[in-house]
mmCIF file of C-alpha atoms and ligand atoms in Angstrom:
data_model
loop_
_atom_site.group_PDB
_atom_site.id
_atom_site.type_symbol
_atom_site.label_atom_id
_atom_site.label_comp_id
_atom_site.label_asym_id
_atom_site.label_seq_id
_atom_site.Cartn_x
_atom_site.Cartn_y
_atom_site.Cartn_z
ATOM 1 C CA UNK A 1396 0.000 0.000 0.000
ATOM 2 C CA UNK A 1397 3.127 2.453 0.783
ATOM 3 C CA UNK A 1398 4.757 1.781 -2.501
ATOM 4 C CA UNK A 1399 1.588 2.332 -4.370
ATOM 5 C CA UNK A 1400 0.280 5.426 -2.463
ATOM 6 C CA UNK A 1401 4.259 6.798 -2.593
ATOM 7 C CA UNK A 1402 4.008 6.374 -6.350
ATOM 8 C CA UNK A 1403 0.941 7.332 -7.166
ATOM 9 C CA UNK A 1404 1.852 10.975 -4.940
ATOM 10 C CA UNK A 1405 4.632 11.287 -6.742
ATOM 11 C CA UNK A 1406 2.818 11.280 -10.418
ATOM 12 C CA UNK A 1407 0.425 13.462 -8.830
ATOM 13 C CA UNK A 1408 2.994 16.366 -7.761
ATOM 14 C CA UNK A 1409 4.877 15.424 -11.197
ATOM 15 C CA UNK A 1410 1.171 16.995 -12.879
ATOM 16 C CA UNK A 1411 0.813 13.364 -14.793
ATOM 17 C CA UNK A 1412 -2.878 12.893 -15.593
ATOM 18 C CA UNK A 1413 -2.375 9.711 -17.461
ATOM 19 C CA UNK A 1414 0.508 7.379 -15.391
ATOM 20 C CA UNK A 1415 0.775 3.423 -15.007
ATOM 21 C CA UNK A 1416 -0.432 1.979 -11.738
ATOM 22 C CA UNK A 1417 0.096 -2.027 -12.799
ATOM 23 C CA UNK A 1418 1.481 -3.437 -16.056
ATOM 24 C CA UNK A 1419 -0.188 -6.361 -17.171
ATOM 25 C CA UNK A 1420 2.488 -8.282 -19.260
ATOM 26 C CA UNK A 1421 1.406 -11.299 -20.954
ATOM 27 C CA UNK A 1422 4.291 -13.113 -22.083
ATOM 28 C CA UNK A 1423 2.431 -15.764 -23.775
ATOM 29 C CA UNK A 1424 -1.070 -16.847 -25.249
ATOM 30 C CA UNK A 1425 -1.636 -21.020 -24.585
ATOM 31 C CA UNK A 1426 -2.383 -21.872 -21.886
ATOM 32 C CA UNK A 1427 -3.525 -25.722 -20.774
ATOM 33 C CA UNK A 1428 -7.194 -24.982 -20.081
ATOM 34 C CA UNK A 1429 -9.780 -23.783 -22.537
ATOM 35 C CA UNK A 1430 -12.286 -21.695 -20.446
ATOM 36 C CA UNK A 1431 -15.214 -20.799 -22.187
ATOM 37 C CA UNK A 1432 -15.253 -17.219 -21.235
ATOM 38 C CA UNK A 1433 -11.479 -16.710 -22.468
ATOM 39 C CA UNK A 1434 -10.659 -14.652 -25.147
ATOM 40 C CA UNK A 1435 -6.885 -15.631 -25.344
ATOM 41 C CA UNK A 1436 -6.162 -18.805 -26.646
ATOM 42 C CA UNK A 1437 -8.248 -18.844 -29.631
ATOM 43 C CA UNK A 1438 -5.262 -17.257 -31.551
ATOM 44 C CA UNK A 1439 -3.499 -19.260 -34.819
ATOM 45 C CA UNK A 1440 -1.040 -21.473 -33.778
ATOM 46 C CA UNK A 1441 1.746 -19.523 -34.760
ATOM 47 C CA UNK A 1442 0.361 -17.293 -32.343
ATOM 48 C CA UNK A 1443 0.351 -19.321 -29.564
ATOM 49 C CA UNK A 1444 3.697 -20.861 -29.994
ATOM 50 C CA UNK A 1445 5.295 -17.011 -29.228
ATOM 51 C CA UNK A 1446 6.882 -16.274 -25.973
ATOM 52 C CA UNK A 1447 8.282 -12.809 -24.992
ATOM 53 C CA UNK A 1448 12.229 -13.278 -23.720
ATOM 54 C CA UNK A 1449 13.030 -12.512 -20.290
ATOM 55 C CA UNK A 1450 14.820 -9.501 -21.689
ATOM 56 C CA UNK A 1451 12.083 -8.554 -23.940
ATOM 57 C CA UNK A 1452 9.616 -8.480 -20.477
ATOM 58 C CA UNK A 1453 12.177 -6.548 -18.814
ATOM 59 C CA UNK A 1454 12.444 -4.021 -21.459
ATOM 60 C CA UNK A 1455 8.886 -3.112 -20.801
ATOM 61 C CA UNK A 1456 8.581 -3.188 -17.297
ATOM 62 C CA UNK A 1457 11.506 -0.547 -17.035
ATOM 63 C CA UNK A 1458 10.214 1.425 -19.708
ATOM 64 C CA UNK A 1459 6.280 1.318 -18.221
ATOM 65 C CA UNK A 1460 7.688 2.166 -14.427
ATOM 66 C CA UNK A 1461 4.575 0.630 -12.841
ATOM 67 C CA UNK A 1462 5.332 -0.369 -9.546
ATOM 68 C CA UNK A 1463 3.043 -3.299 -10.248
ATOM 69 C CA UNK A 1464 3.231 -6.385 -12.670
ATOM 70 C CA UNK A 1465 0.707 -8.656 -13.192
ATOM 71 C CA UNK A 1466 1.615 -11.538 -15.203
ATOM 72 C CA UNK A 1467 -1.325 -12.888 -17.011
ATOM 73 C CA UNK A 1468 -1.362 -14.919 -20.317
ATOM 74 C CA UNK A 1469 -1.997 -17.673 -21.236
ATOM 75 C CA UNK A 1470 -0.886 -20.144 -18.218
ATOM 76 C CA UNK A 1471 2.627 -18.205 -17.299
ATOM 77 C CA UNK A 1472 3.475 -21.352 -15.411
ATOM 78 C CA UNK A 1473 4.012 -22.991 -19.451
ATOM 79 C CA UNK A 1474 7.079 -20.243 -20.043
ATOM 80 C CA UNK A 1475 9.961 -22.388 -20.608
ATOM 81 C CA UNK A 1476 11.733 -19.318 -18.286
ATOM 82 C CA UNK A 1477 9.086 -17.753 -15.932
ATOM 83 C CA UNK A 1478 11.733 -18.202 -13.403
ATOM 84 C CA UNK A 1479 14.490 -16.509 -14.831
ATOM 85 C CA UNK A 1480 11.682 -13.438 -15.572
ATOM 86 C CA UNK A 1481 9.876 -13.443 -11.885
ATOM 87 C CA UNK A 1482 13.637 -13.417 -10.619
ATOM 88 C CA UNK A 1483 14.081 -10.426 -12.904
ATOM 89 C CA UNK A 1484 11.402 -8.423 -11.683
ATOM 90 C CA UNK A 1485 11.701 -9.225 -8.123
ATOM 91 C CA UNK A 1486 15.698 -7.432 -8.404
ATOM 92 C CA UNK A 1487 14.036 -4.866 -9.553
ATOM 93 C CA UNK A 1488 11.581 -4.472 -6.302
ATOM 94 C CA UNK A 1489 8.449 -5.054 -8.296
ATOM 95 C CA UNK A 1490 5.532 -6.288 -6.785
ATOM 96 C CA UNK A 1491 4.539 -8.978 -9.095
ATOM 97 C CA UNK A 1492 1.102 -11.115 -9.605
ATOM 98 C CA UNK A 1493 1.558 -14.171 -11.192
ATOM 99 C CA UNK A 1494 -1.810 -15.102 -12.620
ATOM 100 C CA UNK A 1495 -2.094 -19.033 -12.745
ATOM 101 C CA UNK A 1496 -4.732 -21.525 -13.028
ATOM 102 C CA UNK A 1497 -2.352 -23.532 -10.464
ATOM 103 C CA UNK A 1498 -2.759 -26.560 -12.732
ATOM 104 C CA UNK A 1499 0.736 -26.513 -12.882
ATOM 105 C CA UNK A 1500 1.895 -24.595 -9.684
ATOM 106 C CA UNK A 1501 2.707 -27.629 -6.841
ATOM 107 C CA UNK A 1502 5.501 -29.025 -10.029
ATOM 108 C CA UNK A 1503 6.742 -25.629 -10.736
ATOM 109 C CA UNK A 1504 7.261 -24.473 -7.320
ATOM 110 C CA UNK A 1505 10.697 -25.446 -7.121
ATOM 111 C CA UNK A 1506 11.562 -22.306 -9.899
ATOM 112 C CA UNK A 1507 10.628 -19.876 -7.376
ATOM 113 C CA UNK A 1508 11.742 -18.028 -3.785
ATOM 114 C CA UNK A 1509 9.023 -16.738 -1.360
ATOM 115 C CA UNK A 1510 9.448 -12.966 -1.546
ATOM 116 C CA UNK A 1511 7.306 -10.154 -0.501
ATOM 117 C CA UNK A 1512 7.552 -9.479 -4.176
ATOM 118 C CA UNK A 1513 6.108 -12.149 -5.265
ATOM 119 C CA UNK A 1514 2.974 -13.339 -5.240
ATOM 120 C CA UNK A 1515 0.704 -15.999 -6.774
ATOM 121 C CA UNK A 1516 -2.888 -14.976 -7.956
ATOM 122 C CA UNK A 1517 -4.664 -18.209 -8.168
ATOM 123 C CA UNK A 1518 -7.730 -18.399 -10.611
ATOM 124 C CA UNK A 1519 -10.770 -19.691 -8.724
ATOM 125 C CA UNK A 1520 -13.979 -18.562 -10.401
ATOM 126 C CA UNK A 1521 -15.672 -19.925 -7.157
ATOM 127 C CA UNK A 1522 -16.534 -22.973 -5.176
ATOM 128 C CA UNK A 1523 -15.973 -26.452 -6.422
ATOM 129 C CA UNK A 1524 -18.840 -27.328 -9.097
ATOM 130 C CA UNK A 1525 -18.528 -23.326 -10.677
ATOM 131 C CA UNK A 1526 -14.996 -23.384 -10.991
ATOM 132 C CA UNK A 1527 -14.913 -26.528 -12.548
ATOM 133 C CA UNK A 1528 -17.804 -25.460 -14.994
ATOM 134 C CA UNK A 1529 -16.318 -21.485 -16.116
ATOM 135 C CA UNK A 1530 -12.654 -23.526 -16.640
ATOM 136 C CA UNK A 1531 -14.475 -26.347 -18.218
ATOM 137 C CA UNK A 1532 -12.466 -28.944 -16.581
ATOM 138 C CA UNK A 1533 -13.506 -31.130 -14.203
ATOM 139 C CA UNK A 1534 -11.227 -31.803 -11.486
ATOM 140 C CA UNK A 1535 -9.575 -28.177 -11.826
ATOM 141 C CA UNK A 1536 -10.511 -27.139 -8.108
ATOM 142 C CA UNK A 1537 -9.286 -29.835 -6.639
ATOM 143 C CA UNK A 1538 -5.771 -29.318 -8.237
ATOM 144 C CA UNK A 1539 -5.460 -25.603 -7.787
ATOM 145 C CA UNK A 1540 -6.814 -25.693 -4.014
ATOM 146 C CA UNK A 1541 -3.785 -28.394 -3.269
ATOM 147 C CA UNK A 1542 -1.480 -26.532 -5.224
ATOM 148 C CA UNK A 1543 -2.655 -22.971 -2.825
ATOM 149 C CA UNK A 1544 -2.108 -25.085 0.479
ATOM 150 C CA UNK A 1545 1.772 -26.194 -0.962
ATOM 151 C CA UNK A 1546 2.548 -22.887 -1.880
ATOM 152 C CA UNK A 1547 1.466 -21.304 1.722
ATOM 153 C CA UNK A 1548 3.250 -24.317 3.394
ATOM 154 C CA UNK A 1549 6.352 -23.260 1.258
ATOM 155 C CA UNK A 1550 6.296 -19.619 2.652
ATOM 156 C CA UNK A 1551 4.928 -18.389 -0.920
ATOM 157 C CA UNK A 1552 2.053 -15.231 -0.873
ATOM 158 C CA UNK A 1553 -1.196 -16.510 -2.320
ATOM 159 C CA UNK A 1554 -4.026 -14.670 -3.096
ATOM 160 C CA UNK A 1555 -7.086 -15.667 -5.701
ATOM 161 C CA UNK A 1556 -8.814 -14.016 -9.153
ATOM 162 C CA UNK A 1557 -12.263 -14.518 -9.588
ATOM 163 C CA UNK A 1558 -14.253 -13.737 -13.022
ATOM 164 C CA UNK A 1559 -17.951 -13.426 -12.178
ATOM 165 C CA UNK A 1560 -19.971 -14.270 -15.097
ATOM 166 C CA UNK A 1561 -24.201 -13.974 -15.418
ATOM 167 C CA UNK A 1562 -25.540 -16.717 -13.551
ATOM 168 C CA UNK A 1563 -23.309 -17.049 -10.799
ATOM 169 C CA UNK A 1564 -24.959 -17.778 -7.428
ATOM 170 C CA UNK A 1565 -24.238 -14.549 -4.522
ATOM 171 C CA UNK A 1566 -24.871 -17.014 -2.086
ATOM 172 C CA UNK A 1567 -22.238 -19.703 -3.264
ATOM 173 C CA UNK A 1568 -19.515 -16.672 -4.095
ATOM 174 C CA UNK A 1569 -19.632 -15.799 -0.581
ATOM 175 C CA UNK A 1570 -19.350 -19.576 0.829
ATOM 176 C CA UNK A 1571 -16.238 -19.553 -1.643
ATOM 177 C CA UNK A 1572 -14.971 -16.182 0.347
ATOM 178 C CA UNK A 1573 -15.184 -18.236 3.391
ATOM 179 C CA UNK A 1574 -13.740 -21.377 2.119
ATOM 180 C CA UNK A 1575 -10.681 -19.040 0.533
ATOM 181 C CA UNK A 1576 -10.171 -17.356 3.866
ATOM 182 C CA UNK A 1577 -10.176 -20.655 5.512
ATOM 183 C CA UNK A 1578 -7.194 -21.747 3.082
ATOM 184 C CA UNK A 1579 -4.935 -18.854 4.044
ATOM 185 C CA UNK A 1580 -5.304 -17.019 1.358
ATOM 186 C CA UNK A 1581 -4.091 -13.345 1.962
ATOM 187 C CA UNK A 1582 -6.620 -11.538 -0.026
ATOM 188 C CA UNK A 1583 -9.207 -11.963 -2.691
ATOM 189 C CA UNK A 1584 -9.240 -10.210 -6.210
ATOM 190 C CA UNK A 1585 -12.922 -10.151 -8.266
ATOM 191 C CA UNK A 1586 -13.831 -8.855 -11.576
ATOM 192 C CA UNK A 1587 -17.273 -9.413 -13.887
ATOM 193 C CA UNK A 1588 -16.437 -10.710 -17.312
ATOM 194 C CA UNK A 1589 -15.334 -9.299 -20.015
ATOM 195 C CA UNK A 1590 -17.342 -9.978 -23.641
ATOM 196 C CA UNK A 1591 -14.054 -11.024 -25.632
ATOM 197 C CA UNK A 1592 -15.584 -11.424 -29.210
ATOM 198 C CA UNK A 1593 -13.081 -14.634 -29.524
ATOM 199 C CA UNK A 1594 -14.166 -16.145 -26.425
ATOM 200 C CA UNK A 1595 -16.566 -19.253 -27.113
ATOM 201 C CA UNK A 1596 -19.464 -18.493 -24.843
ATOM 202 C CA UNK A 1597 -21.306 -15.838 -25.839
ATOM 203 C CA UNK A 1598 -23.933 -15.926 -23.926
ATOM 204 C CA UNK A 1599 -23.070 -15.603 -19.651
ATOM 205 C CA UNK A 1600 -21.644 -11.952 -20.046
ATOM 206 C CA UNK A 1601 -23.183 -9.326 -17.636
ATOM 207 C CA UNK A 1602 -24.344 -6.312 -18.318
ATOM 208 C CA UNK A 1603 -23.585 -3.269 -16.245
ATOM 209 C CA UNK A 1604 -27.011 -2.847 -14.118
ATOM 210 C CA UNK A 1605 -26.767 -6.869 -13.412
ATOM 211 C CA UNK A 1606 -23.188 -6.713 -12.452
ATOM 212 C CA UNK A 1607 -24.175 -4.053 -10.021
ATOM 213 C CA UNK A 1608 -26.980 -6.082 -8.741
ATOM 214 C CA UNK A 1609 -24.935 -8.910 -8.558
ATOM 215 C CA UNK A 1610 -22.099 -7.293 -6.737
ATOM 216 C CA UNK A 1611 -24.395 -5.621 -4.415
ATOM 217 C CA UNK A 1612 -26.136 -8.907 -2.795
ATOM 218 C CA UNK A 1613 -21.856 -10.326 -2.879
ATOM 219 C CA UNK A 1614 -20.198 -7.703 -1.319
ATOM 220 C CA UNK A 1615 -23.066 -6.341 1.138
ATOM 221 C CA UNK A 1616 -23.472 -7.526 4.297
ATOM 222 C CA UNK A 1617 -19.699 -7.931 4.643
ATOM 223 C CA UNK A 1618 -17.955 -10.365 6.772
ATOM 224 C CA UNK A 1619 -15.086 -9.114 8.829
ATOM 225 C CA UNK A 1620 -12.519 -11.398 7.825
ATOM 226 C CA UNK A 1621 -12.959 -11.463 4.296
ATOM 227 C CA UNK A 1622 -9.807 -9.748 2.895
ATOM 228 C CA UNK A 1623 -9.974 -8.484 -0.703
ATOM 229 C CA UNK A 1624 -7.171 -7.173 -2.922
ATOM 230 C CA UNK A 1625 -8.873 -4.852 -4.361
ATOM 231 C CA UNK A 1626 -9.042 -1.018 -4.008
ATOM 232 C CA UNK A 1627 -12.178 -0.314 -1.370
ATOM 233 C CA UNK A 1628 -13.340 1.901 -3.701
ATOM 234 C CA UNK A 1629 -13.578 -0.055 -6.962
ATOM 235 C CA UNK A 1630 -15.609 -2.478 -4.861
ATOM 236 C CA UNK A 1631 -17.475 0.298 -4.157
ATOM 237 C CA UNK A 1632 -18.025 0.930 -7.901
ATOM 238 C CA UNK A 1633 -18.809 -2.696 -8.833
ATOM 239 C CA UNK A 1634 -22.063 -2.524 -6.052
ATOM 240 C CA UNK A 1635 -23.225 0.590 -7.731
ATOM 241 C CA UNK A 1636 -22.822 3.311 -5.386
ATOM 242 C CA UNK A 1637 -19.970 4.950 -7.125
ATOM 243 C CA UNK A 1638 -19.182 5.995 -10.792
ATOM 244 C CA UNK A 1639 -15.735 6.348 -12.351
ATOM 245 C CA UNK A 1640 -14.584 6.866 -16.424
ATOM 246 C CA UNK A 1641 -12.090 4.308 -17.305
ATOM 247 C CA UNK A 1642 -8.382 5.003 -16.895
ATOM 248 C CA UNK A 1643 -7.198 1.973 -19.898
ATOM 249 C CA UNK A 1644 -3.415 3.538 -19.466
ATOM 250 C CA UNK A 1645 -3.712 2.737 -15.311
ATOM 251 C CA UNK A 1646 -3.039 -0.983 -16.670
ATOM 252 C CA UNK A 1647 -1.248 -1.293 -19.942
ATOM 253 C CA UNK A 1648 -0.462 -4.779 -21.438
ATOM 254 C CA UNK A 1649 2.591 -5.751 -23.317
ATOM 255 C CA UNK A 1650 2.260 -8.808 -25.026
ATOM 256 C CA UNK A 1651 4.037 -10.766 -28.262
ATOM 257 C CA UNK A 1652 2.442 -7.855 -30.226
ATOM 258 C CA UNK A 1653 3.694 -5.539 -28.508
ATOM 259 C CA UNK A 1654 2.009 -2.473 -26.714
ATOM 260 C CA UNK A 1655 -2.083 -3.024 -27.018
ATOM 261 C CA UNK A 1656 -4.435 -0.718 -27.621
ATOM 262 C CA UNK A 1657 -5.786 0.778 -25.844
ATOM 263 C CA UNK A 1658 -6.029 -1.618 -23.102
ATOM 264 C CA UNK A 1659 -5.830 -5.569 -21.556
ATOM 265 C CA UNK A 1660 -9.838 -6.534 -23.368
ATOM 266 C CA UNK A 1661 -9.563 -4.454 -26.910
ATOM 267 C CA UNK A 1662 -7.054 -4.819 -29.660
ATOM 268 C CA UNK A 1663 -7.075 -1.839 -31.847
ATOM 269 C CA UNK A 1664 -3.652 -1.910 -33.165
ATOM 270 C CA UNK A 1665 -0.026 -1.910 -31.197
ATOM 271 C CA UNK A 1666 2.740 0.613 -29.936
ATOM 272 C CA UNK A 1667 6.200 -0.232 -30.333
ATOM 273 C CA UNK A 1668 6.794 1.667 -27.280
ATOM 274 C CA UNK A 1669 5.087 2.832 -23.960
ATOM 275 C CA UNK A 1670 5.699 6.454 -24.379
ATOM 276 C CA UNK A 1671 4.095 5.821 -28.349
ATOM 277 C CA UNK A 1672 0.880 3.851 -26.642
ATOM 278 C CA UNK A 1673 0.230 6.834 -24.314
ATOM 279 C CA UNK A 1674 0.809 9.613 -27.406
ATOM 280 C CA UNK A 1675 -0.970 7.406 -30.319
ATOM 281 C CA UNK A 1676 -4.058 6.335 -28.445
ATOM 282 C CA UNK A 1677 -7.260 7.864 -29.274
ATOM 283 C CA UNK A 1678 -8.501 7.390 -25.159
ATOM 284 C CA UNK A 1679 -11.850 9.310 -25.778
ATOM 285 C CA UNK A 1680 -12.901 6.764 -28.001
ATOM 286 C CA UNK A 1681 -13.066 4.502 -25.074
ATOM 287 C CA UNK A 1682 -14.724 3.670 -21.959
ATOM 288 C CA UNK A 1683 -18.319 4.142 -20.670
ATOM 289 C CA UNK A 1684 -19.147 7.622 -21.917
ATOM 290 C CA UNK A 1685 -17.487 7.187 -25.115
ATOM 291 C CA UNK A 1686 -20.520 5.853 -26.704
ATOM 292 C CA UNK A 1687 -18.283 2.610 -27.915
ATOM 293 C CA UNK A 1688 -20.109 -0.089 -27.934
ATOM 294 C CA UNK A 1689 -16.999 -2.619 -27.281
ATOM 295 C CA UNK A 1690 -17.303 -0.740 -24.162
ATOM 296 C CA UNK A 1691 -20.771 -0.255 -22.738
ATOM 297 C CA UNK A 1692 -20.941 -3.225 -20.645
ATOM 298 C CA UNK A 1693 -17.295 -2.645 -19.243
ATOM 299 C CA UNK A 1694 -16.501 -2.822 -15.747
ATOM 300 C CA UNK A 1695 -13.915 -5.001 -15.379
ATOM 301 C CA UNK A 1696 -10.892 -4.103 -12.695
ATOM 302 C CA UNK A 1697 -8.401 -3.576 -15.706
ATOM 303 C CA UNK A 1698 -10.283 -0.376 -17.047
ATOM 304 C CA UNK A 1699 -11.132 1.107 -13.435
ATOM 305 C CA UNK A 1700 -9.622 -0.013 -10.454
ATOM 306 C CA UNK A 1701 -6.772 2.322 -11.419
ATOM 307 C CA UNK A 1702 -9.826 4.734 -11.573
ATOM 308 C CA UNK A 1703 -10.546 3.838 -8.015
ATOM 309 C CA UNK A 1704 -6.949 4.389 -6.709
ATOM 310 C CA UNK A 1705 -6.863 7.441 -8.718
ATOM 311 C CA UNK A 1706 -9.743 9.003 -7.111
ATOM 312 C CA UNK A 1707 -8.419 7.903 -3.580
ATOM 313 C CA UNK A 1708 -5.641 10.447 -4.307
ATOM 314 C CA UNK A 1709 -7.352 13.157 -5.880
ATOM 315 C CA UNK A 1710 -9.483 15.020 -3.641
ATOM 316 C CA UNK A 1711 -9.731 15.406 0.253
ATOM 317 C CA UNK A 1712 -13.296 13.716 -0.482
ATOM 318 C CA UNK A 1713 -11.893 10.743 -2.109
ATOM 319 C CA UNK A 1714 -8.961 9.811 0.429
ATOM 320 C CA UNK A 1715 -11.536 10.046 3.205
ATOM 321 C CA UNK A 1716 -14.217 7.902 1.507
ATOM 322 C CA UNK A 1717 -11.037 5.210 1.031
ATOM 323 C CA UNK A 1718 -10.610 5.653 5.021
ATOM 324 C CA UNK A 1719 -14.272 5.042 5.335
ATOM 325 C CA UNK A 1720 -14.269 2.291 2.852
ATOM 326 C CA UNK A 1721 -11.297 0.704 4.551
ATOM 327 C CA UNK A 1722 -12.590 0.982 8.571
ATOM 328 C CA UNK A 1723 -16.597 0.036 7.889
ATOM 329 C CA UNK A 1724 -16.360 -3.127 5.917
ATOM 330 C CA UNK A 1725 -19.774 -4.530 6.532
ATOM 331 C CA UNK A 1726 -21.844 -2.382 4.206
ATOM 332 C CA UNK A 1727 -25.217 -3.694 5.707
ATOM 333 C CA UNK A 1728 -27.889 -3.673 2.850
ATOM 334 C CA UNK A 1729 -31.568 -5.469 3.553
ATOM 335 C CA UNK A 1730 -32.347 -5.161 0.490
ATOM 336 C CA UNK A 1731 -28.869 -7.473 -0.724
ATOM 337 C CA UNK A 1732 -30.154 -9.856 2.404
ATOM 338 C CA UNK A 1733 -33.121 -10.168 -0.165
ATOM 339 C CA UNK A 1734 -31.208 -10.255 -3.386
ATOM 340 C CA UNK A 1735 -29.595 -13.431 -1.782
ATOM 341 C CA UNK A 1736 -32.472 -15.135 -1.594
ATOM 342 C CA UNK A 1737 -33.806 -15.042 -5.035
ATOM 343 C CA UNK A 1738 -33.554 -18.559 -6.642
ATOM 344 C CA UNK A 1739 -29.875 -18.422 -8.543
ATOM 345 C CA UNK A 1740 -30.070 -18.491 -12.009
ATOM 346 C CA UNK A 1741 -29.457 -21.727 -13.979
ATOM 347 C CA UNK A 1742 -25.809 -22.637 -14.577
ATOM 348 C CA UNK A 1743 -24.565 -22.983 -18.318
ATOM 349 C CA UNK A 1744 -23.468 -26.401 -18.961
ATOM 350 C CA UNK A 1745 -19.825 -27.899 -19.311
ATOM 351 C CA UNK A 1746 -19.450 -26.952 -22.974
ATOM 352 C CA UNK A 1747 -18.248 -24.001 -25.184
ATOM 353 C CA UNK A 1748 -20.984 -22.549 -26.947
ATOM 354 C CA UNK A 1749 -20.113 -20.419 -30.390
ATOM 355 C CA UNK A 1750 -22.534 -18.156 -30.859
ATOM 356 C CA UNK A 1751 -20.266 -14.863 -31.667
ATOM 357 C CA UNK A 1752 -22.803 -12.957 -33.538
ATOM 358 C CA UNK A 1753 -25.374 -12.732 -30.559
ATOM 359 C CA UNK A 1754 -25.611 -9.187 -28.939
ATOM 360 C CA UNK A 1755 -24.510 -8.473 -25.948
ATOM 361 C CA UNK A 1756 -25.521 -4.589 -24.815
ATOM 362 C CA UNK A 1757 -27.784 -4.259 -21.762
ATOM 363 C CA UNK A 1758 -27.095 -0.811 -20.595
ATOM 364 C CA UNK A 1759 -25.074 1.635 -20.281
ATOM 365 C CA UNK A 1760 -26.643 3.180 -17.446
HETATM 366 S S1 SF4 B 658 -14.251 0.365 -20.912
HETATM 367 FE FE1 SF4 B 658 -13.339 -1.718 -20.764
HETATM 368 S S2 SF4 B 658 -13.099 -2.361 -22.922
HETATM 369 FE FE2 SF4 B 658 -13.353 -0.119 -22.945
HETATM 370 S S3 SF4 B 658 -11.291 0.737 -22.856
HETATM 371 FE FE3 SF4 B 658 -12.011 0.592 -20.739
HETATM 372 S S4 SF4 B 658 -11.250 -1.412 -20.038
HETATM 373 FE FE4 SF4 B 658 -11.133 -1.433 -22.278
#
């Protein structure tokens, strides 16, 4: 929390209005799932057989500054030299996620030291029978909730992503909070799904006024030991009681291509630099108010938790609603209680569905 707050003063006092707060680096596409809400790893196989060098990842990160990397892909743990780039990053004091479905994690261990650097972010999209169904492997829970009690026994940090897509159950995402705080886990990172026009299943995408509903009868009625890692205020934003524009240059990605634009969901062309992405982007063609429809349904934390954080350090207002946010965790709501009682939605089945065509705008409210 120093090193962000620290480096997110010193932008402010340097008058930077657009400054990286996490780089999200994929240094590959495959990956050895095939989730049906994943964009990624429907790319040519040409494509997929591409990895970024350890020297090419370090490039970036210097050049992006972001105290932050999250290493997403793809599965990271299938680099031939993740070690050689985590040990990399952590010389240069960065605090890195490394986003893995944990499939691999217990045989890779041995590539790693615990550092306060360092951090796994395990993918659990929620208790046993839904994570098994949004990865579309049975099985996968067991392996990746084995693989989180190894790494905490070797001294690693652990913490968990969750994608939220329609139909998920409130009442068996919170269960999964208390069955991930149970395991050790040091703090919990959500997100609703993105619509990636490669990604298989069309149809379990929310739209904004359902992800707020959705979020509201999770994340109300707190319990006190639920840890997220997430800013207090973007949580905030995901139940609906705040609003924020999206800040796409808060969390750049560097992948094979090079510098996306303009952000970790949309590919409208690359940079061959940082310092091009940031000058070459057309940013008021995107987010919310933009009018774009690739972006009316958008909340995901890659377009506006850096909004959150942002906002934290912008006015007197928003530093003490981050205090508030931060000391009164339980957000009581009676009207969540009831939300958590409606009869859950039907889950999709274990298969990908291709149905790309099919519309996908709610509301942009
Ligand atoms: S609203 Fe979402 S899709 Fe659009 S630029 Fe922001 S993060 Fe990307």
């Amino acid at each position: 929390m120093w090193t962000v707050s620290s480096y997110v003063i010193r932008q402010k006092l340097a008058g930077r209005k657009q400054y990286p707060l996490v780089l999200m680096l994929e240094p590959l596409f495959r990956c050895n799932l095939a989730c049906a809400g994943c964009g990624k790893i429907q790319y040519p196989a040409h494509i997929l057989k591409k990895d970024l060098t350890p020297e090419e990842c370090f490039r970036a990160v210097d050049e992006c500054g972001a105290p932050m990397v999250s290493i997403p892909g793809g599965e990271p743990l299938m680099h031939s030299q993740i070690g050689e780039i985590i040990e990399g990053l952590v010389a240069r004091k960065k605090y890195i996620y490394l986003c893995t479905n944990a499939l691999l994690l217990k045989e890779k261990l041995h590539l790693f030291k615990p550092s306060k650097y360092l951090t796994f972010s395990v993918h659990l999209d929620g208790q046993r029978e839904e994570h098994d169904l949004a990865v579309c492997r049975e099985g996968g829970y067991d392996i990746a909730v084995d693989a989180v009690k190894e790494a905490l026994k070797r001294g690693f940090r652990v913490t968990t992503n969750t994608t939220l897509f329609d139909g998920a159950n409130p009442k068996s995402v919170r269960a999964f909070f208390d069955e991930m705080m149970d395991l050790g886990v040091e703090g919990m990172m959500l997100s609703p799904g993105y619509s990636y026009d490669k990604a298989p299943d069309q149809k379990h995408f929310l739209g904004r006024a359902r992800t707020r509903r959705m979020f509201r009868a999770i994340l109300s009625n707190r319990k006190k030991n639920w840890q997220f890692n997430l800013s207090p205020l973007f949580l905030e934003f995901l139940m609906g009681k705040r609003t924020y524009p999206c800040t796409p240059w808060g969390m750049p990605t560097y992948n094979v291509f090079g510098w996306q634009k303009p952000c970790y969901l949309l590919q409208d062309g690359y940079a061959e630099t940082f310092a091009e992405l940031l000058a070459t982007t057309e940013w008021q063609n995107y987010g919310t108010e933009s009018g774009n429809p690739a972006c009316a349904n958008c909340m995901v934390h890659s377009g506006y938790e850096a909004s959150a954080v942002n906002a934290t350090f912008s006015s007197l207002g928003g530093f003490l609603a981050t205090v508030k946010a931060t000391l009164s965790t339980s957000y009581r709501d009676d009207e969540a209680l009831r939300l958590l009682e409606e009869p859950p939605a039907p889950v999709h089945p274990l298969v990908q569905i291709a149905t790309p065509n099919e519309s996908l705008q709610e509301t942009r409210a």
